[in-house]
Amino acid sequence: MTTQNYDVVIVGAGIVGAAFAAALRDSGLNLALVEQHPPEPPTDDWDTRIYAISPGSAALLENLGVWQTLDQSRNGPVYGMSIRGDSGAELEFDAYRAGVPQLAWIMESGRIQHGLWAALQNQDNLTLYAGASCSELAWSAFGARLALGDGTVLHSKLVVAADGRQSWVRAQAGIASRREDYLQSGVVANFVTEQAHRGIARQWFREDGVLAWLPLPDNHISMVWSTDAEHTKALMAASPEQLAEEVGRAGGYALGKLCQLGTTAAFPLSINRVSTLVKPGLALIGDAAHGVHPLAGQGVNLGLRDARELANVLLQRGAAGCGELALLRRYERARLADIAAMQTVTDSLHHLFRSRNPMLAKLRNIGMDFTNQLTPVKTWLMRQALG
Ligand SMILES: Cc1cc2nc3c(=O)[nH]c(=O)nc-3n(C[C@H](O)[C@H](O)[C@H](O)COP(=O)(O)OP(=O)(O)OC[C@H]3O[C@@H](n4cnc5c(N)ncnc54)[C@H](O)[C@@H]3O)c2cc1C
């Protein structure tokens, strides 16, 4: 049995866990990162998992030296957003009026994850446990003890759970997670469009769910349709031609005819709220710390803000006492409002647009038109999205 000692052990090298490890590059902390499925190098095929990356997240990736290594010809800048209610109400945002070059970038998840993973290979203060599984985790007055499947034991002052929404680490710590199933899935697929999308992200709040078209380079778009179980089944069973026709029709043929590229995938949607983000010797980040509806495309962005904040708190303190609860509470206090605001906004929008109440249907469309006229509200919404 091999035993190793670290200051911080991170479990999960998704975008959030990997970015957190990279942010501690110059910290002087001795780090370990455990990942069961390291990312494969990207191929020319388009990833079905596509994210809207906010300027704040892009700036973090740039500070980590990762943005510069990504193939920019695969990233779609968003210059405007057009959001439609189910009775024709409209809400529009544009980068020019917001005084920014672009509102977001539409990017492939696998490429970001692989770019981060590649950067971590040369990080002096980091040991990677790639392809490793976790078998036991316990905390004592001396810190945390994590046993891996091959018998290796990692001791640390702090464990950071970045292992996603079903977090094994969170469960070992006995932290309760309240999960409300939305009884919906996010159905995702990519298409080539007949007409140019001009960098406009489009979203429709429809009776059958929320449909989004996100602009990728070269007349490509990524579609996310958050919809109920029966409709998900039908969309997953559709041929590429049938799916392209249904998605095109649902979007009023705004970009002409569509032609599907690659496969269709579906992800179950839920909101997850945890009772605490920290315990002595433990901090949760990313989806391990919160689940949000993808209608605002903010899950990874929220997680990257956790990673940045926790790294900043640890950088201020250094190795001594990095697992202390009083220090970790600083991270928690700094993150709670942002997380609660995103969960409340996405959850409320989801319920508001799911309601069949005709009065609410009228009000939600009036609200959308009203927001479109009200510059301060629009500015607030935009700031949240850019963060
Ligand atoms: C349909 C859909 C669309 C979305 N669109 C957007 C969007 O446009 N923009 C956006 O910001 N967000 C979006 N999201 C949200 C986004 O997918 C998540 O918020 C994000 O993936 C969370 O990243 P993470 O690193 O915290 O977790 P994950 O991506 O889940 O990564 C967790 C990592 O931990 C590893 N792991 C898990 N358990 C263990 C273990 N026991 N031992 C070792 N390793 C382990 C996993 O292999 C994985 O690599 C969307 C979500 C859905 C469902």
Coordinates of C-alpha atoms and ligand atoms in Angstrom, one line a residue:
M1 CA 0.0 0.0 0.0
T2 CA 1.4 3.4 -1.0
T3 CA 0.6 6.4 1.2
Q4 CA 1.0 10.0 -0.1
N5 CA 0.5 13.3 1.7
Y6 CA -0.9 16.4 0.1
D7 CA -2.3 19.8 1.1
V8 CA -5.3 19.5 -1.2
V9 CA -6.9 16.5 -2.9
I10 CA -9.3 17.4 -5.7
V11 CA -11.8 14.7 -6.9
G12 CA -13.0 15.2 -10.4
A13 CA -11.3 16.8 -13.4
G14 CA -14.3 18.1 -15.2
I15 CA -14.0 21.7 -16.4
V16 CA -14.5 23.0 -12.8
G17 CA -12.1 20.7 -11.0
A18 CA -9.4 21.0 -13.6
A19 CA -9.7 24.8 -13.7
F20 CA -9.5 24.9 -9.9
A21 CA -6.3 22.8 -9.9
A22 CA -4.8 25.1 -12.6
A23 CA -5.7 28.2 -10.6
L24 CA -3.5 26.9 -7.8
R25 CA -0.5 26.5 -10.0
D26 CA 1.6 29.1 -8.2
S27 CA 0.1 28.6 -4.8
G28 CA 3.0 26.5 -3.3
L29 CA 0.3 24.0 -2.2
N30 CA 1.0 20.3 -2.8
L31 CA -2.0 19.1 -4.9
A32 CA -3.5 15.8 -6.1
L33 CA -6.2 15.5 -8.7
V34 CA -8.2 12.2 -9.0
E35 CA -10.2 11.6 -12.2
Q36 CA -11.8 8.4 -13.2
H37 CA -12.3 9.2 -16.9
P38 CA -9.6 11.5 -18.2
P39 CA -10.7 13.4 -21.4
E40 CA -9.8 12.0 -24.8
P41 CA -8.1 14.3 -27.3
P42 CA -10.8 16.0 -29.5
T43 CA -11.5 14.9 -33.0
D44 CA -12.9 16.9 -36.0
D45 CA -16.4 15.8 -35.1
W46 CA -18.5 18.4 -33.3
D47 CA -19.1 17.6 -29.6
T48 CA -22.8 17.2 -28.8
R49 CA -22.1 18.8 -25.4
I50 CA -21.8 22.5 -26.1
Y51 CA -21.7 25.4 -23.6
A52 CA -22.3 29.1 -23.6
I53 CA -19.1 30.4 -21.9
S54 CA -19.4 33.8 -20.4
P55 CA -16.7 36.5 -20.8
G56 CA -15.9 36.1 -17.1
S57 CA -15.2 32.3 -17.6
A58 CA -13.3 33.1 -20.8
A59 CA -11.1 35.5 -18.8
L60 CA -10.4 32.8 -16.2
L61 CA -9.4 30.3 -18.9
E62 CA -7.2 33.0 -20.4
N63 CA -5.5 33.7 -17.0
L64 CA -4.8 30.0 -16.7
G65 CA -3.2 30.0 -20.2
V66 CA -5.7 27.6 -21.6
W67 CA -7.8 29.9 -23.7
Q68 CA -4.7 30.6 -25.9
T69 CA -4.3 26.8 -26.6
L70 CA -7.9 26.3 -27.8
D71 CA -8.7 26.2 -31.5
Q72 CA -10.6 29.5 -31.9
S73 CA -12.0 28.5 -35.3
R74 CA -14.3 26.1 -33.3
N75 CA -15.7 28.8 -31.0
G76 CA -18.8 30.8 -31.9
P77 CA -19.0 34.4 -30.6
V78 CA -22.5 35.5 -29.5
Y79 CA -23.2 39.0 -30.7
G80 CA -26.9 39.1 -29.8
M81 CA -29.7 37.1 -28.1
S82 CA -33.3 36.9 -29.2
I83 CA -35.7 35.3 -26.6
R84 CA -39.4 34.7 -27.6
G85 CA -42.3 34.0 -25.2
D86 CA -45.1 31.6 -26.1
S87 CA -47.4 34.4 -27.3
G88 CA -44.9 36.3 -29.4
A89 CA -43.4 38.5 -26.6
E90 CA -39.8 39.4 -27.3
L91 CA -36.6 40.1 -25.3
E92 CA -33.5 41.1 -27.1
F93 CA -29.9 41.7 -26.0
D94 CA -27.0 42.9 -28.1
A95 CA -23.3 43.1 -27.5
Y96 CA -22.9 46.5 -29.2
R97 CA -25.5 48.1 -26.8
A98 CA -23.9 46.4 -23.8
G99 CA -20.6 47.9 -24.8
V100 CA -18.8 44.5 -25.1
P101 CA -17.3 42.7 -28.1
Q102 CA -19.5 39.6 -27.5
L103 CA -22.0 38.4 -25.0
A104 CA -20.5 34.8 -24.8
W105 CA -18.8 32.1 -26.8
I106 CA -20.4 28.9 -27.8
M107 CA -17.8 26.2 -27.2
E108 CA -17.4 22.4 -27.1
S109 CA -17.2 20.9 -23.6
G110 CA -14.7 18.2 -24.6
R111 CA -12.2 20.7 -26.1
I112 CA -12.2 22.9 -23.0
Q113 CA -11.9 19.9 -20.7
H114 CA -9.0 18.5 -22.8
G115 CA -7.3 21.9 -23.0
L116 CA -7.3 22.2 -19.2
W117 CA -6.2 18.5 -18.8
A118 CA -3.2 19.2 -21.2
A119 CA -2.2 22.2 -19.2
L120 CA -2.2 20.2 -15.9
Q121 CA 0.3 17.7 -17.3
N122 CA 3.2 20.1 -16.7
Q123 CA 2.1 21.6 -13.4
D124 CA 4.9 21.1 -10.9
N125 CA 2.9 21.1 -7.7
L126 CA 0.3 18.6 -9.0
T127 CA 0.1 14.8 -9.1
L128 CA -2.6 13.4 -11.4
Y129 CA -4.3 10.1 -10.6
A130 CA -5.9 9.4 -14.0
G131 CA -8.2 6.5 -14.4
A132 CA -8.4 6.1 -10.6
S133 CA -11.5 5.2 -8.7
C134 CA -12.2 6.2 -5.1
S135 CA -13.1 3.5 -2.6
E136 CA -13.1 5.1 0.9
L137 CA -13.0 8.6 2.3
A138 CA -13.0 9.7 6.0
W139 CA -12.1 12.8 8.0
S140 CA -10.4 12.9 11.4
A141 CA -8.7 15.6 13.5
F142 CA -5.6 15.0 11.4
G143 CA -7.3 15.7 8.0
A144 CA -8.8 13.6 5.3
R145 CA -7.9 10.0 4.2
L146 CA -8.9 9.0 0.7
A147 CA -8.3 5.4 -0.4
L148 CA -8.2 4.7 -4.1
G149 CA -9.3 1.5 -5.8
D150 CA -5.7 0.3 -6.3
G151 CA -5.0 0.6 -2.5
T152 CA -3.1 3.9 -2.7
V153 CA -4.0 6.2 0.2
L154 CA -4.0 10.0 -0.1
H155 CA -3.8 12.1 3.1
S156 CA -4.7 15.8 2.9
K157 CA -5.8 18.8 4.9
L158 CA -8.5 19.6 2.4
V159 CA -10.6 17.5 -0.1
V160 CA -12.3 19.5 -2.8
A161 CA -15.4 17.8 -4.3
A162 CA -15.6 18.6 -8.1
D163 CA -17.1 15.3 -9.0
G164 CA -20.4 16.5 -10.5
R165 CA -24.0 16.4 -9.6
Q166 CA -24.0 12.8 -8.2
S167 CA -21.0 13.7 -6.1
W168 CA -19.6 10.6 -4.3
V169 CA -17.4 12.8 -2.1
R170 CA -20.5 14.9 -0.9
A171 CA -22.3 11.6 0.0
Q172 CA -19.2 10.3 2.0
A173 CA -19.3 13.6 3.9
G174 CA -23.0 13.1 4.7
I175 CA -24.0 16.5 3.1
A176 CA -27.7 16.4 2.2
S177 CA -28.6 17.4 -1.3
R178 CA -32.2 18.3 -2.0
R179 CA -32.9 17.3 -5.6
E180 CA -36.1 18.4 -7.4
D181 CA -36.5 16.5 -10.6
Y182 CA -37.8 18.7 -13.4
L183 CA -39.3 15.7 -15.2
Q184 CA -37.6 17.0 -18.3
S185 CA -34.5 16.3 -20.2
G186 CA -32.2 18.6 -22.2
V187 CA -32.1 17.1 -25.7
V188 CA -29.0 18.2 -27.6
A189 CA -28.0 18.0 -31.2
N190 CA -26.0 20.0 -33.8
F191 CA -27.2 21.2 -37.2
V192 CA -26.0 23.0 -40.3
T193 CA -28.3 25.9 -41.1
E194 CA -29.4 27.1 -44.6
Q195 CA -29.1 30.8 -43.6
A196 CA -26.4 32.6 -41.7
H197 CA -27.1 32.9 -38.0
R198 CA -25.0 36.1 -37.7
G199 CA -23.9 35.2 -34.2
I200 CA -27.4 35.4 -32.7
A201 CA -28.4 33.0 -30.0
R202 CA -32.1 32.2 -30.2
Q203 CA -34.4 30.9 -27.5
W204 CA -38.1 30.1 -27.5
F205 CA -40.2 29.5 -24.4
R206 CA -42.7 27.1 -25.8
E207 CA -45.6 25.0 -24.4
D208 CA -43.5 21.9 -25.0
G209 CA -40.4 23.4 -23.2
V210 CA -37.5 25.7 -23.9
L211 CA -35.7 25.5 -27.2
A212 CA -32.3 27.1 -27.7
W213 CA -30.2 27.5 -30.9
L214 CA -26.6 28.5 -30.1
P215 CA -24.4 29.8 -32.9
L216 CA -21.3 27.8 -33.7
P217 CA -18.9 28.8 -36.6
D218 CA -19.8 28.3 -40.2
N219 CA -23.6 28.1 -40.2
H220 CA -23.5 25.5 -37.5
I221 CA -25.8 25.6 -34.5
S222 CA -26.1 23.6 -31.3
M223 CA -29.7 22.9 -30.1
V224 CA -30.8 22.3 -26.6
W225 CA -34.5 21.5 -26.1
S226 CA -35.5 21.2 -22.5
T227 CA -38.7 19.1 -22.7
D228 CA -40.8 16.5 -21.0
A229 CA -40.2 12.7 -21.0
E230 CA -42.6 11.8 -23.8
H231 CA -41.4 14.5 -26.1
T232 CA -37.8 13.5 -25.3
K233 CA -38.5 9.9 -26.3
A234 CA -40.0 11.1 -29.6
L235 CA -37.0 13.4 -30.3
M236 CA -34.5 10.7 -29.5
A237 CA -36.3 8.2 -31.7
A238 CA -36.6 10.6 -34.7
S239 CA -34.3 10.1 -37.8
P240 CA -31.9 13.0 -38.5
E241 CA -34.2 14.3 -41.2
Q242 CA -37.3 14.2 -38.9
L243 CA -35.4 15.9 -36.1
A244 CA -34.1 18.6 -38.4
E245 CA -37.6 19.2 -39.7
E246 CA -39.2 19.3 -36.2
V247 CA -36.5 21.6 -34.7
G248 CA -36.6 23.9 -37.8
R249 CA -40.4 24.1 -37.6
A250 CA -40.3 24.8 -33.8
G251 CA -38.0 27.7 -34.5
G252 CA -40.3 29.1 -37.3
Y253 CA -37.6 28.3 -39.9
A254 CA -35.7 31.3 -38.6
L255 CA -32.5 30.0 -40.3
G256 CA -34.2 28.2 -43.2
K257 CA -33.8 24.4 -43.5
L258 CA -31.6 22.5 -41.0
C259 CA -29.5 19.4 -41.5
Q260 CA -28.4 17.4 -38.5
L261 CA -24.7 16.7 -37.8
G262 CA -23.7 13.8 -35.6
T263 CA -25.9 12.2 -32.9
T264 CA -28.7 13.3 -30.5
A265 CA -28.2 13.0 -26.7
A266 CA -30.4 13.7 -23.7
F267 CA -29.6 14.7 -20.2
P268 CA -32.1 14.6 -17.3
L269 CA -32.7 17.9 -15.6
S270 CA -33.0 18.7 -12.0
I271 CA -32.3 21.5 -9.5
N272 CA -30.0 20.4 -6.6
R273 CA -29.6 22.4 -3.5
V274 CA -27.0 21.3 -0.9
S275 CA -27.3 22.1 2.9
T276 CA -23.7 23.5 3.1
L277 CA -20.8 24.1 0.7
V278 CA -18.1 23.3 3.3
K279 CA -17.2 21.2 6.3
P280 CA -13.9 21.0 8.1
G281 CA -11.5 19.6 5.5
L282 CA -14.0 19.7 2.7
A283 CA -15.3 22.2 0.1
L284 CA -17.8 21.6 -2.7
I285 CA -17.5 23.3 -6.1
G286 CA -19.3 23.1 -9.5
D287 CA -22.2 20.7 -10.0
A288 CA -21.3 18.9 -6.7
A289 CA -22.3 22.2 -5.0
H290 CA -25.4 23.1 -7.1
G291 CA -27.6 22.0 -10.0
V292 CA -29.4 24.6 -12.1
H293 CA -31.8 24.3 -15.1
P294 CA -29.7 24.8 -18.3
L295 CA -32.2 27.4 -19.7
A296 CA -29.8 30.2 -18.8
G297 CA -26.7 28.2 -19.9
Q298 CA -24.9 29.0 -16.7
G299 CA -24.0 25.7 -14.9
V300 CA -20.3 25.7 -15.9
N301 CA -20.0 29.5 -15.5
L302 CA -21.3 29.2 -12.0
G303 CA -18.9 26.4 -11.2
L304 CA -15.9 28.3 -12.6
R305 CA -16.8 31.2 -10.3
D306 CA -16.7 28.7 -7.4
A307 CA -13.3 27.5 -8.6
R308 CA -12.0 31.0 -8.9
E309 CA -13.3 32.1 -5.4
L310 CA -12.0 29.0 -3.6
A311 CA -8.6 29.3 -5.2
N312 CA -8.4 33.0 -4.2
V313 CA -9.3 32.1 -0.5
L314 CA -6.6 29.4 -0.4
L315 CA -4.0 31.6 -2.1
Q316 CA -4.5 34.2 0.6
R317 CA -3.8 31.7 3.3
G318 CA -1.2 29.2 1.9
A319 CA -0.8 25.6 3.1
A320 CA -1.2 26.2 6.8
G321 CA -4.7 25.7 7.9
C322 CA -6.1 25.3 4.4
G323 CA -8.7 22.8 5.6
E324 CA -9.9 25.0 8.5
L325 CA -13.6 25.6 8.6
A326 CA -13.3 29.4 9.4
L327 CA -11.3 29.8 6.1
L328 CA -13.6 27.6 4.1
R329 CA -16.6 29.6 5.4
R330 CA -15.2 32.7 3.6
Y331 CA -15.5 30.8 0.3
E332 CA -19.0 29.8 1.2
R333 CA -20.1 33.3 2.2
A334 CA -18.7 34.7 -1.0
R335 CA -20.6 32.2 -3.2
L336 CA -24.0 31.7 -1.6
A337 CA -25.8 34.8 -3.1
D338 CA -24.6 34.1 -6.7
I339 CA -25.7 30.5 -6.5
A340 CA -29.1 31.3 -4.9
A341 CA -29.8 34.0 -7.5
M342 CA -29.1 31.7 -10.4
Q343 CA -31.2 28.9 -8.9
T344 CA -34.1 31.2 -8.2
V345 CA -34.1 32.9 -11.6
T346 CA -33.8 29.6 -13.6
D347 CA -36.3 27.7 -11.4
S348 CA -38.8 30.6 -11.5
L349 CA -38.6 30.9 -15.3
H350 CA -39.0 27.1 -15.7
H351 CA -42.2 27.1 -13.5
L352 CA -43.6 30.3 -15.0
F353 CA -43.4 29.0 -18.5
R354 CA -44.6 25.5 -17.7
S355 CA -47.8 26.8 -16.2
R356 CA -51.0 26.2 -18.2
N357 CA -52.8 29.0 -16.3
P358 CA -54.0 31.4 -19.1
M359 CA -53.6 34.5 -16.8
L360 CA -50.0 33.5 -16.1
A361 CA -49.4 32.9 -19.8
K362 CA -50.5 36.5 -20.5
L363 CA -48.5 38.0 -17.6
R364 CA -45.3 36.2 -18.5
N365 CA -45.4 37.6 -22.1
I366 CA -46.3 41.1 -20.8
G367 CA -43.4 40.7 -18.4
M368 CA -41.0 39.8 -21.1
D369 CA -42.0 42.8 -23.3
F370 CA -41.9 45.1 -20.3
T371 CA -38.3 43.9 -19.4
N372 CA -37.3 44.5 -23.0
Q373 CA -38.2 48.2 -22.6
L374 CA -36.7 48.5 -19.1
T375 CA -33.1 49.2 -19.6
P376 CA -32.0 48.8 -15.9
V377 CA -33.6 45.4 -15.6
K378 CA -32.0 44.4 -18.9
T379 CA -28.7 45.7 -17.8
W380 CA -28.9 43.6 -14.6
L381 CA -29.8 40.5 -16.5
M382 CA -27.0 41.1 -18.9
R383 CA -24.4 41.6 -16.1
Q384 CA -25.5 38.2 -14.6
A385 CA -24.9 36.5 -17.9
L386 CA -21.6 38.2 -18.6
G387 CA -20.2 37.3 -15.1
Ligands
LIG1 C1 -28.4 19.8 -21.5 C2 -27.5 20.7 -20.7 C3 -27.0 21.8 -21.3 C4 -26.1 22.6 -20.6 N1 -25.6 23.8 -21.1 C5 -24.8 24.6 -20.4 C6 -24.3 25.8 -21.0 O1 -24.6 26.2 -22.1 N2 -23.4 26.6 -20.2 C7 -23.1 26.2 -19.0 O2 -22.3 26.9 -18.3 N3 -23.5 25.0 -18.4 C8 -24.3 24.2 -19.1 N4 -24.8 23.0 -18.5 C9 -24.3 22.6 -17.2 C10 -23.0 21.9 -17.2 O3 -23.1 20.8 -18.0 C11 -22.5 21.5 -15.8 O4 -22.8 22.6 -14.9 C12 -21.0 21.2 -15.8 O5 -20.7 20.1 -16.6 C13 -20.5 21.0 -14.4 O6 -19.1 20.8 -14.4 P1 -18.4 20.0 -13.2 O7 -16.9 20.0 -13.6 O8 -18.8 20.6 -11.9 O9 -19.0 18.6 -13.2 P2 -18.9 17.4 -14.4 O10 -18.8 18.0 -15.7 O11 -20.0 16.5 -14.1 O12 -17.4 16.7 -14.0 C14 -17.3 15.9 -12.9 C15 -16.0 15.1 -13.2 O13 -15.7 14.3 -12.0 C16 -15.4 13.0 -12.4 N5 -15.8 12.1 -11.3 C17 -17.1 11.8 -10.9 N6 -17.1 11.0 -9.9 C18 -15.8 10.7 -9.7 C19 -15.1 9.8 -8.7 N7 -15.8 9.1 -7.8 N8 -13.8 9.7 -8.8 C20 -13.0 10.4 -9.7 N9 -13.6 11.2 -10.6 C21 -14.9 11.4 -10.6 C22 -16.2 12.7 -13.7 O14 -15.6 11.7 -14.5 C23 -16.0 14.1 -14.4 O15 -14.9 14.3 -15.1 C24 -25.7 22.2 -19.3 C25 -26.2 21.0 -18.7 C26 -27.1 20.3 -19.4 C27 -27.6 19.0 -18.8

